[in-house]
């Protein structure tokens, strides 16, 4: 015999249960290199950018941030000149 609930759950009890069942939207971020929408804390699937460098692998786009000089190095060069 199929197990059945012993008592009917009221509309109020049902509503209390369902109040916590809503789905949340996934967190999204923008890739600073190509502008693609990505999941945060993950490498970009289009250009492989992660924290200003390119992770190993083949990607359809090139990472524009990797060739850029670090900000600290350019600041010291300006001070010397
Ligand atoms: Zn990207």
CSV table of C-alpha atoms and ligand atoms in Angstrom, one decimal:
chain,number,residue,atom,x,y,z
A,1,UNK,CA,0.0,0.0,0.0
A,2,UNK,CA,1.2,3.4,-0.9
A,3,UNK,CA,2.3,5.6,2.1
A,4,UNK,CA,0.0,8.4,2.6
A,5,UNK,CA,0.1,11.6,4.8
A,6,UNK,CA,-1.7,11.0,8.0
A,7,UNK,CA,-3.4,14.4,8.0
A,8,UNK,CA,-4.3,17.1,5.5
A,9,UNK,CA,-1.8,20.1,5.5
A,10,UNK,CA,-3.7,23.3,5.6
A,11,UNK,CA,-3.3,26.1,3.1
A,12,UNK,CA,-1.4,28.0,5.7
A,13,UNK,CA,1.1,25.1,6.3
A,14,UNK,CA,1.4,24.6,2.5
A,15,UNK,CA,2.1,28.4,2.1
A,16,UNK,CA,4.7,28.4,4.8
A,17,UNK,CA,6.5,25.5,3.1
A,18,UNK,CA,6.4,27.1,-0.3
A,19,UNK,CA,7.6,30.5,1.0
A,20,UNK,CA,11.2,29.1,1.0
A,21,UNK,CA,11.1,27.3,-2.4
A,22,UNK,CA,11.7,30.2,-4.7
A,23,UNK,CA,14.6,29.9,-7.1
A,24,UNK,CA,17.2,32.7,-7.2
A,25,UNK,CA,18.9,34.0,-10.3
A,26,UNK,CA,22.5,32.9,-10.9
A,27,UNK,CA,25.2,35.5,-10.1
A,28,UNK,CA,26.7,37.1,-13.2
A,29,UNK,CA,29.7,39.3,-13.8
A,30,UNK,CA,31.3,41.0,-16.8
A,31,UNK,CA,34.6,40.0,-18.3
A,32,UNK,CA,37.0,43.0,-18.2
A,33,UNK,CA,38.7,41.8,-21.3
A,34,UNK,CA,35.9,41.0,-23.8
A,35,UNK,CA,32.8,42.2,-21.9
A,36,UNK,CA,31.2,38.7,-22.1
A,37,UNK,CA,28.8,37.8,-19.3
A,38,UNK,CA,30.5,35.3,-17.1
A,39,UNK,CA,30.0,33.5,-13.7
A,40,UNK,CA,32.0,35.2,-11.0
A,41,UNK,CA,35.2,33.5,-9.8
A,42,UNK,CA,35.5,31.6,-13.0
A,43,UNK,CA,37.7,32.1,-16.1
A,44,UNK,CA,35.9,33.7,-19.1
A,45,UNK,CA,34.9,30.9,-21.6
A,46,UNK,CA,35.4,33.3,-24.6
A,47,UNK,CA,38.9,34.7,-23.9
A,48,UNK,CA,40.2,32.7,-20.9
A,49,UNK,CA,40.7,35.9,-18.8
A,50,UNK,CA,41.0,35.3,-15.1
A,51,UNK,CA,42.4,38.0,-12.8
A,52,UNK,CA,44.2,39.8,-15.7
A,53,UNK,CA,45.9,36.6,-17.1
A,54,UNK,CA,45.0,33.8,-19.5
A,55,UNK,CA,44.3,30.4,-18.2
A,56,UNK,CA,45.7,27.4,-20.2
A,57,UNK,CA,43.5,26.3,-23.1
A,58,UNK,CA,42.1,27.3,-26.5
A,59,UNK,CA,39.7,30.3,-26.6
A,60,UNK,CA,38.0,32.0,-29.6
A,61,UNK,CA,39.0,35.5,-28.5
A,62,UNK,CA,42.4,36.8,-27.3
A,63,UNK,CA,42.8,38.2,-23.8
A,64,UNK,CA,43.3,42.0,-24.1
A,65,UNK,CA,44.3,42.4,-20.5
A,66,UNK,CA,47.3,40.0,-20.7
A,67,UNK,CA,49.4,42.1,-23.0
A,68,UNK,CA,48.8,45.3,-20.9
A,69,UNK,CA,51.7,46.4,-18.7
A,70,UNK,CA,51.0,46.4,-14.9
A,71,UNK,CA,49.9,49.7,-13.5
A,72,UNK,CA,52.7,49.9,-10.9
A,73,UNK,CA,55.5,49.5,-13.6
A,74,UNK,CA,54.1,52.3,-15.7
A,75,UNK,CA,53.8,54.6,-12.7
A,76,UNK,CA,57.5,54.2,-11.8
A,77,UNK,CA,58.6,54.8,-15.4
A,78,UNK,CA,56.7,58.1,-15.4
A,79,UNK,CA,58.4,59.1,-12.2
A,80,UNK,CA,61.9,58.4,-13.6
A,81,UNK,CA,61.3,60.4,-16.8
B,1,LIG,ZN1,36.4,37.5,-21.7
